[in-house]
PDB file of C-alpha atoms and ligand atoms in Angstrom:
ATOM      1  CA  MET A 391       0.000   0.000   0.000  1.00  0.00           C
ATOM      2  CA  LYS A 392       1.274   3.473  -0.879  1.00  0.00           C
ATOM      3  CA  LEU A 393       0.067   6.906   0.232  1.00  0.00           C
ATOM      4  CA  ILE A 394       0.640   9.880  -2.049  1.00  0.00           C
ATOM      5  CA  ALA A 395       0.896  12.884   0.251  1.00  0.00           C
ATOM      6  CA  SER A 396       2.558  16.193   0.895  1.00  0.00           C
ATOM      7  CA  LEU A 397       3.978  16.685   4.386  1.00  0.00           C
ATOM      8  CA  THR A 398       2.044  19.928   4.915  1.00  0.00           C
ATOM      9  CA  SER A 399      -1.411  18.746   3.807  1.00  0.00           C
ATOM     10  CA  PRO A 400      -3.825  18.468   6.759  1.00  0.00           C
ATOM     11  CA  TYR A 401      -5.966  15.988   4.800  1.00  0.00           C
ATOM     12  CA  ALA A 402      -2.948  13.791   4.098  1.00  0.00           C
ATOM     13  CA  ARG A 403      -1.931  14.082   7.754  1.00  0.00           C
ATOM     14  CA  LYS A 404      -5.365  12.757   8.708  1.00  0.00           C
ATOM     15  CA  ILE A 405      -4.690   9.602   6.701  1.00  0.00           C
ATOM     16  CA  ARG A 406      -1.113   9.221   7.915  1.00  0.00           C
ATOM     17  CA  ILE A 407      -2.417   9.357  11.484  1.00  0.00           C
ATOM     18  CA  ALA A 408      -5.270   6.927  10.751  1.00  0.00           C
ATOM     19  CA  ILE A 409      -2.759   4.461   9.245  1.00  0.00           C
ATOM     20  CA  ALA A 410      -0.491   4.789  12.305  1.00  0.00           C
ATOM     21  CA  GLU A 411      -3.368   4.389  14.771  1.00  0.00           C
ATOM     22  CA  LYS A 412      -4.509   1.259  12.952  1.00  0.00           C
ATOM     23  CA  GLY A 413      -0.984  -0.154  12.959  1.00  0.00           C
ATOM     24  CA  LEU A 414      -1.015  -0.616   9.165  1.00  0.00           C
ATOM     25  CA  THR A 415       2.066  -0.692   6.965  1.00  0.00           C
ATOM     26  CA  CYS A 416       2.107   1.845   4.160  1.00  0.00           C
ATOM     27  CA  ALA A 417       4.811   3.429   2.028  1.00  0.00           C
ATOM     28  CA  LEU A 418       4.804   7.213   1.778  1.00  0.00           C
ATOM     29  CA  GLU A 419       5.338   8.891  -1.595  1.00  0.00           C
ATOM     30  CA  VAL A 420       5.839  12.603  -0.962  1.00  0.00           C
ATOM     31  CA  ASP A 421       4.464  14.699  -3.820  1.00  0.00           C
ATOM     32  CA  ILE A 422       3.582  18.397  -3.776  1.00  0.00           C
ATOM     33  CA  PRO A 423       0.556  18.878  -6.044  1.00  0.00           C
ATOM     34  CA  TRP A 424       1.353  22.550  -6.693  1.00  0.00           C
ATOM     35  CA  LEU A 425       4.678  21.824  -8.395  1.00  0.00           C
ATOM     36  CA  PRO A 426       4.761  21.528 -12.226  1.00  0.00           C
ATOM     37  CA  GLU A 427       6.547  18.157 -11.985  1.00  0.00           C
ATOM     38  CA  THR A 428       3.858  16.645  -9.714  1.00  0.00           C
ATOM     39  CA  ASN A 429       2.664  13.129 -10.442  1.00  0.00           C
ATOM     40  CA  VAL A 430      -0.504  13.466  -8.334  1.00  0.00           C
ATOM     41  CA  PRO A 431      -2.928  13.686 -11.327  1.00  0.00           C
ATOM     42  CA  ALA A 432      -1.753  10.202 -12.358  1.00  0.00           C
ATOM     43  CA  TYR A 433      -3.384   8.945  -9.137  1.00  0.00           C
ATOM     44  CA  ASN A 434      -6.210  11.432  -8.617  1.00  0.00           C
ATOM     45  CA  PRO A 435      -7.746  13.273 -11.591  1.00  0.00           C
ATOM     46  CA  LEU A 436      -8.541  16.149  -9.215  1.00  0.00           C
ATOM     47  CA  GLY A 437      -4.804  16.609  -8.657  1.00  0.00           C
ATOM     48  CA  LYS A 438      -5.150  16.568  -4.871  1.00  0.00           C
ATOM     49  CA  VAL A 439      -3.482  14.720  -2.042  1.00  0.00           C
ATOM     50  CA  PRO A 440      -4.000  12.379  -0.311  1.00  0.00           C
ATOM     51  CA  ALA A 441      -4.447   9.466  -2.703  1.00  0.00           C
ATOM     52  CA  LEU A 442      -3.944   5.872  -1.624  1.00  0.00           C
ATOM     53  CA  VAL A 443      -2.801   3.012  -3.837  1.00  0.00           C
ATOM     54  CA  ALA A 444      -4.054  -0.257  -2.356  1.00  0.00           C
ATOM     55  CA  ASP A 445      -2.168  -3.551  -2.554  1.00  0.00           C
ATOM     56  CA  ASP A 446      -4.680  -4.786  -5.149  1.00  0.00           C
ATOM     57  CA  GLY A 447      -3.857  -1.756  -7.355  1.00  0.00           C
ATOM     58  CA  GLY A 448      -7.056   0.148  -6.552  1.00  0.00           C
ATOM     59  CA  VAL A 449      -6.635   3.884  -5.998  1.00  0.00           C
ATOM     60  CA  TRP A 450      -8.688   5.775  -3.409  1.00  0.00           C
ATOM     61  CA  TYR A 451      -9.319   9.456  -2.745  1.00  0.00           C
ATOM     62  CA  ASP A 452     -10.366  11.756  -1.030  1.00  0.00           C
ATOM     63  CA  SER A 453      -9.544  11.532   2.688  1.00  0.00           C
ATOM     64  CA  PRO A 454     -13.073  10.505   3.865  1.00  0.00           C
ATOM     65  CA  VAL A 455     -13.154   7.699   1.264  1.00  0.00           C
ATOM     66  CA  ILE A 456      -9.618   6.591   2.137  1.00  0.00           C
ATOM     67  CA  SER A 457     -10.734   6.482   5.798  1.00  0.00           C
ATOM     68  CA  LEU A 458     -13.589   4.174   4.816  1.00  0.00           C
ATOM     69  CA  TYR A 459     -11.220   1.988   2.818  1.00  0.00           C
ATOM     70  CA  LEU A 460      -8.808   1.710   5.775  1.00  0.00           C
ATOM     71  CA  GLU A 461     -11.671   0.348   7.884  1.00  0.00           C
ATOM     72  CA  THR A 462     -11.775  -2.685   5.571  1.00  0.00           C
ATOM     73  CA  LEU A 463      -8.143  -3.534   6.396  1.00  0.00           C
ATOM     74  CA  GLY A 464      -8.486  -4.290  10.085  1.00  0.00           C
ATOM     75  CA  GLY A 465      -6.677  -2.790  13.043  1.00  0.00           C
ATOM     76  CA  PRO A 466      -8.536  -0.836  15.733  1.00  0.00           C
ATOM     77  CA  PRO A 467     -11.766   0.551  14.203  1.00  0.00           C
ATOM     78  CA  LEU A 468     -11.870   4.333  13.746  1.00  0.00           C
ATOM     79  CA  MET A 469     -15.618   4.506  13.142  1.00  0.00           C
ATOM     80  CA  PRO A 470     -18.643   2.568  14.354  1.00  0.00           C
ATOM     81  CA  VAL A 471     -19.898  -0.263  12.164  1.00  0.00           C
ATOM     82  CA  ASP A 472     -23.486   0.688  13.007  1.00  0.00           C
ATOM     83  CA  ARG A 473     -24.678   3.209  10.367  1.00  0.00           C
ATOM     84  CA  VAL A 474     -26.735   5.269  12.802  1.00  0.00           C
ATOM     85  CA  ALA A 475     -23.911   5.452  15.359  1.00  0.00           C
ATOM     86  CA  ASN A 476     -21.548   6.387  12.520  1.00  0.00           C
ATOM     87  CA  LEU A 477     -23.525   9.495  11.505  1.00  0.00           C
ATOM     88  CA  PRO A 478     -22.409  11.901  14.280  1.00  0.00           C
ATOM     89  CA  VAL A 479     -18.813  10.710  13.853  1.00  0.00           C
ATOM     90  CA  ARG A 480     -18.854  11.466  10.124  1.00  0.00           C
ATOM     91  CA  GLN A 481     -20.637  14.778  10.821  1.00  0.00           C
ATOM     92  CA  THR A 482     -17.857  15.876  13.179  1.00  0.00           C
ATOM     93  CA  GLU A 483     -15.280  14.723  10.606  1.00  0.00           C
ATOM     94  CA  ALA A 484     -17.080  16.706   7.862  1.00  0.00           C
ATOM     95  CA  LEU A 485     -17.235  19.795  10.079  1.00  0.00           C
ATOM     96  CA  ALA A 486     -13.510  19.581  10.771  1.00  0.00           C
ATOM     97  CA  ASP A 487     -12.692  18.998   7.080  1.00  0.00           C
ATOM     98  CA  GLY A 488     -14.909  21.961   6.171  1.00  0.00           C
ATOM     99  CA  ILE A 489     -13.004  24.248   8.546  1.00  0.00           C
ATOM    100  CA  THR A 490      -9.804  23.010   6.954  1.00  0.00           C
ATOM    101  CA  ASP A 491     -11.255  23.772   3.487  1.00  0.00           C
ATOM    102  CA  ALA A 492     -12.004  27.337   4.591  1.00  0.00           C
ATOM    103  CA  ALA A 493      -8.549  27.754   6.143  1.00  0.00           C
ATOM    104  CA  VAL A 494      -6.768  26.437   3.032  1.00  0.00           C
ATOM    105  CA  THR A 495      -8.844  28.744   0.789  1.00  0.00           C
ATOM    106  CA  ALA A 496      -8.099  31.760   3.005  1.00  0.00           C
ATOM    107  CA  PHE A 497      -4.395  30.874   3.133  1.00  0.00           C
ATOM    108  CA  LEU A 498      -4.132  30.563  -0.653  1.00  0.00           C
ATOM    109  CA  GLU A 499      -6.006  33.834  -1.192  1.00  0.00           C
ATOM    110  CA  ALA A 500      -3.801  35.680   1.321  1.00  0.00           C
ATOM    111  CA  ARG A 501      -0.707  34.338  -0.444  1.00  0.00           C
ATOM    112  CA  ARG A 502      -1.620  36.034  -3.736  1.00  0.00           C
ATOM    113  CA  PRO A 503       0.137  39.312  -4.559  1.00  0.00           C
ATOM    114  CA  ALA A 504      -1.342  42.131  -2.423  1.00  0.00           C
ATOM    115  CA  GLY A 505      -3.136  43.823  -5.335  1.00  0.00           C
ATOM    116  CA  GLN A 506      -4.823  40.575  -6.459  1.00  0.00           C
ATOM    117  CA  GLN A 507      -6.210  39.455  -3.111  1.00  0.00           C
ATOM    118  CA  ASP A 508      -9.944  39.543  -2.516  1.00  0.00           C
ATOM    119  CA  ALA A 509     -10.541  40.747   1.056  1.00  0.00           C
ATOM    120  CA  ASP A 510     -14.192  39.579   0.938  1.00  0.00           C
ATOM    121  CA  THR A 511     -13.121  36.008   0.127  1.00  0.00           C
ATOM    122  CA  ILE A 512     -10.693  35.961   3.048  1.00  0.00           C
ATOM    123  CA  GLU A 513     -13.298  37.486   5.386  1.00  0.00           C
ATOM    124  CA  ARG A 514     -15.918  34.941   4.327  1.00  0.00           C
ATOM    125  CA  GLN A 515     -13.541  32.005   4.935  1.00  0.00           C
ATOM    126  CA  LEU A 516     -12.445  33.374   8.314  1.00  0.00           C
ATOM    127  CA  ALA A 517     -16.107  33.577   9.344  1.00  0.00           C
ATOM    128  CA  LYS A 518     -16.539  29.894   8.398  1.00  0.00           C
ATOM    129  CA  ILE A 519     -13.513  29.019  10.541  1.00  0.00           C
ATOM    130  CA  GLN A 520     -14.892  30.906  13.545  1.00  0.00           C
ATOM    131  CA  ARG A 521     -18.403  29.461  13.233  1.00  0.00           C
ATOM    132  CA  GLY A 522     -16.930  26.009  12.665  1.00  0.00           C
ATOM    133  CA  LEU A 523     -14.711  26.235  15.755  1.00  0.00           C
ATOM    134  CA  ALA A 524     -17.699  27.332  17.871  1.00  0.00           C
ATOM    135  CA  ALA A 525     -19.677  24.342  16.555  1.00  0.00           C
ATOM    136  CA  LEU A 526     -16.768  21.973  17.297  1.00  0.00           C
ATOM    137  CA  GLU A 527     -16.455  23.348  20.854  1.00  0.00           C
ATOM    138  CA  GLU A 528     -20.182  22.723  21.351  1.00  0.00           C
ATOM    139  CA  ARG A 529     -20.044  19.221  19.875  1.00  0.00           C
ATOM    140  CA  LEU A 530     -17.092  18.394  22.110  1.00  0.00           C
ATOM    141  CA  LEU A 531     -18.978  19.640  25.194  1.00  0.00           C
ATOM    142  CA  GLN A 532     -21.831  17.318  24.175  1.00  0.00           C
ATOM    143  CA  ARG A 533     -19.369  14.535  23.218  1.00  0.00           C
ATOM    144  CA  LYS A 534     -21.135  14.347  19.831  1.00  0.00           C
ATOM    145  CA  GLY A 535     -19.173  12.205  17.395  1.00  0.00           C
ATOM    146  CA  PHE A 536     -15.907  12.294  19.343  1.00  0.00           C
ATOM    147  CA  GLY A 537     -14.251   9.021  20.264  1.00  0.00           C
ATOM    148  CA  GLY A 538     -13.904   9.373  24.028  1.00  0.00           C
ATOM    149  CA  ALA A 539     -11.623   6.689  25.448  1.00  0.00           C
ATOM    150  CA  LEU A 540     -10.890   5.243  21.993  1.00  0.00           C
ATOM    151  CA  ILE A 541      -9.637   7.538  19.224  1.00  0.00           C
ATOM    152  CA  ASN A 542     -11.855   7.754  16.148  1.00  0.00           C
ATOM    153  CA  ILE A 543     -11.704   9.373  12.699  1.00  0.00           C
ATOM    154  CA  ALA A 544     -13.488  12.512  13.941  1.00  0.00           C
ATOM    155  CA  ASP A 545     -10.851  13.008  16.666  1.00  0.00           C
ATOM    156  CA  ILE A 546      -8.163  12.659  14.020  1.00  0.00           C
ATOM    157  CA  ALA A 547      -9.866  15.059  11.594  1.00  0.00           C
ATOM    158  CA  VAL A 548     -10.459  17.680  14.311  1.00  0.00           C
ATOM    159  CA  GLY A 549      -6.854  17.326  15.519  1.00  0.00           C
ATOM    160  CA  CYS A 550      -5.558  17.850  11.967  1.00  0.00           C
ATOM    161  CA  THR A 551      -7.769  20.919  11.534  1.00  0.00           C
ATOM    162  CA  LEU A 552      -6.504  22.455  14.771  1.00  0.00           C
ATOM    163  CA  GLY A 553      -2.944  21.503  13.839  1.00  0.00           C
ATOM    164  CA  TYR A 554      -3.400  23.280  10.498  1.00  0.00           C
ATOM    165  CA  LEU A 555      -4.642  26.401  12.289  1.00  0.00           C
ATOM    166  CA  ASP A 556      -1.484  26.262  14.449  1.00  0.00           C
ATOM    167  CA  PHE A 557       0.578  25.878  11.265  1.00  0.00           C
ATOM    168  CA  ARG A 558      -0.948  28.648   9.132  1.00  0.00           C
ATOM    169  CA  PHE A 559      -3.220  30.721  11.407  1.00  0.00           C
ATOM    170  CA  GLY A 560      -1.353  31.025  14.720  1.00  0.00           C
ATOM    171  CA  HIS A 561      -2.604  34.604  14.968  1.00  0.00           C
ATOM    172  CA  LEU A 562      -6.189  33.355  15.410  1.00  0.00           C
ATOM    173  CA  HIS A 563      -5.268  32.006  18.884  1.00  0.00           C
ATOM    174  CA  TRP A 564      -8.053  29.383  18.747  1.00  0.00           C
ATOM    175  CA  ARG A 565      -7.040  27.992  22.172  1.00  0.00           C
ATOM    176  CA  THR A 566      -7.864  31.240  23.974  1.00  0.00           C
ATOM    177  CA  THR A 567     -11.448  31.267  22.729  1.00  0.00           C
ATOM    178  CA  HIS A 568     -12.089  27.502  22.809  1.00  0.00           C
ATOM    179  CA  PRO A 569     -10.948  26.133  26.185  1.00  0.00           C
ATOM    180  CA  GLU A 570     -12.626  22.724  25.815  1.00  0.00           C
ATOM    181  CA  LEU A 571     -10.958  22.069  22.455  1.00  0.00           C
ATOM    182  CA  SER A 572      -7.675  23.375  23.843  1.00  0.00           C
ATOM    183  CA  ALA A 573      -7.562  20.942  26.791  1.00  0.00           C
ATOM    184  CA  TRP A 574      -8.739  18.058  24.606  1.00  0.00           C
ATOM    185  CA  ALA A 575      -6.175  18.787  21.862  1.00  0.00           C
ATOM    186  CA  ALA A 576      -3.278  18.928  24.328  1.00  0.00           C
ATOM    187  CA  LYS A 577      -3.789  15.216  25.079  1.00  0.00           C
ATOM    188  CA  LEU A 578      -4.402  14.300  21.442  1.00  0.00           C
ATOM    189  CA  PHE A 579      -1.272  16.091  20.202  1.00  0.00           C
ATOM    190  CA  ALA A 580       0.863  14.061  22.651  1.00  0.00           C
ATOM    191  CA  ARG A 581       0.012  10.802  20.852  1.00  0.00           C
ATOM    192  CA  PRO A 582       2.949   9.474  18.794  1.00  0.00           C
ATOM    193  CA  SER A 583       0.786   9.483  15.623  1.00  0.00           C
ATOM    194  CA  PHE A 584       0.257  13.243  15.967  1.00  0.00           C
ATOM    195  CA  ALA A 585       3.709  14.100  17.309  1.00  0.00           C
ATOM    196  CA  SER A 586       5.418  12.333  14.393  1.00  0.00           C
ATOM    197  CA  THR A 587       3.349  14.071  11.688  1.00  0.00           C
ATOM    198  CA  VAL A 588       3.627  17.751  12.674  1.00  0.00           C
ATOM    199  CA  PRO A 589       4.017  19.684   9.402  1.00  0.00           C
ATOM    200  CA  PRO A 590       7.575  20.892   8.742  1.00  0.00           C
ATOM    201  CA  ALA A 591       8.098  24.666   8.902  1.00  0.00           C
ATOM    202  CA  VAL A 592       7.995  25.979   5.308  1.00  0.00           C
TER     203      VAL A 592
HETATM  204  N1  LIG B 958     -11.459  16.923   0.240  1.00  0.00           N
HETATM  205  C1  LIG B 958     -10.100  16.540  -0.036  1.00  0.00           C
HETATM  206  C2  LIG B 958      -9.215  17.760  -0.005  1.00  0.00           C
HETATM  207  C3  LIG B 958      -7.793  17.469  -0.496  1.00  0.00           C
HETATM  208  C4  LIG B 958      -7.022  18.759  -0.800  1.00  0.00           C
HETATM  209  O1  LIG B 958      -7.614  19.817  -1.054  1.00  0.00           O
HETATM  210  N2  LIG B 958      -5.672  18.648  -0.764  1.00  0.00           N
HETATM  211  C5  LIG B 958      -4.843  19.796  -1.101  1.00  0.00           C
HETATM  212  C6  LIG B 958      -3.586  19.788  -0.250  1.00  0.00           C
HETATM  213  S1  LIG B 958      -3.887  20.419   1.353  1.00  0.00           S
HETATM  214  C7  LIG B 958      -4.384  19.669  -2.533  1.00  0.00           C
HETATM  215  O2  LIG B 958      -3.913  18.620  -2.918  1.00  0.00           O
HETATM  216  N3  LIG B 958      -4.521  20.741  -3.319  1.00  0.00           N
HETATM  217  C8  LIG B 958      -4.048  20.781  -4.657  1.00  0.00           C
HETATM  218  C9  LIG B 958      -5.032  21.439  -5.583  1.00  0.00           C
HETATM  219  O3  LIG B 958      -6.110  21.869  -5.116  1.00  0.00           O
HETATM  220  O4  LIG B 958      -4.748  21.509  -6.776  1.00  0.00           O
HETATM  221  C10 LIG B 958      -9.651  15.476   0.977  1.00  0.00           C
HETATM  222  O5  LIG B 958     -10.255  15.418   2.071  1.00  0.00           O
HETATM  223  O6  LIG B 958      -8.770  14.647   0.674  1.00  0.00           O
END
């Protein structure tokens, strides 16, 4: 099995952590989809990481689908088998991924030359991040979709979202305004799967 990933992608980090938590063996092929020489479109027509090449040659993307595929391979389950019990877990995962989408969009917009940036786009994405964080804090207070004693895919997705905010949006100081998430993330970030996948400073 081979994972096509960049080391800074929060979605790819989600899968790297899921693979580690499940104790699966997987080669890592580092590929940066923004570079002209990227090979990512050969695996994923959308040109995005992560993509996973299974041992049977099948290729899977995007990160929620790869997570589902990993569940078929054994190891500790990261989502409930029961479809009804699975819904709040996948909802929390989708909320976290959506915050990441907004953060990535805002980051890319803010990286454009000053005269070409659209302040409204950045503002709109930042509002999504703030509303999303408030919703995550509330869901965590209600323990909705989070794993509790056993880590699940929603925990991993939320951790990768918060890790991405640390990486690109340190100035938002999400810990100050979200104490429940802050205390919860401190324990999560100490796990070897998280500690070993912190994005490199670039
Ligand atoms: N929904 C996708 C998002 C993947 C994604 O947007 N990855 C970014 C890296 S952080 C990417 O490859 N972007 C390249 C591009 O958009 O061309 C997932 O969960 O896997």
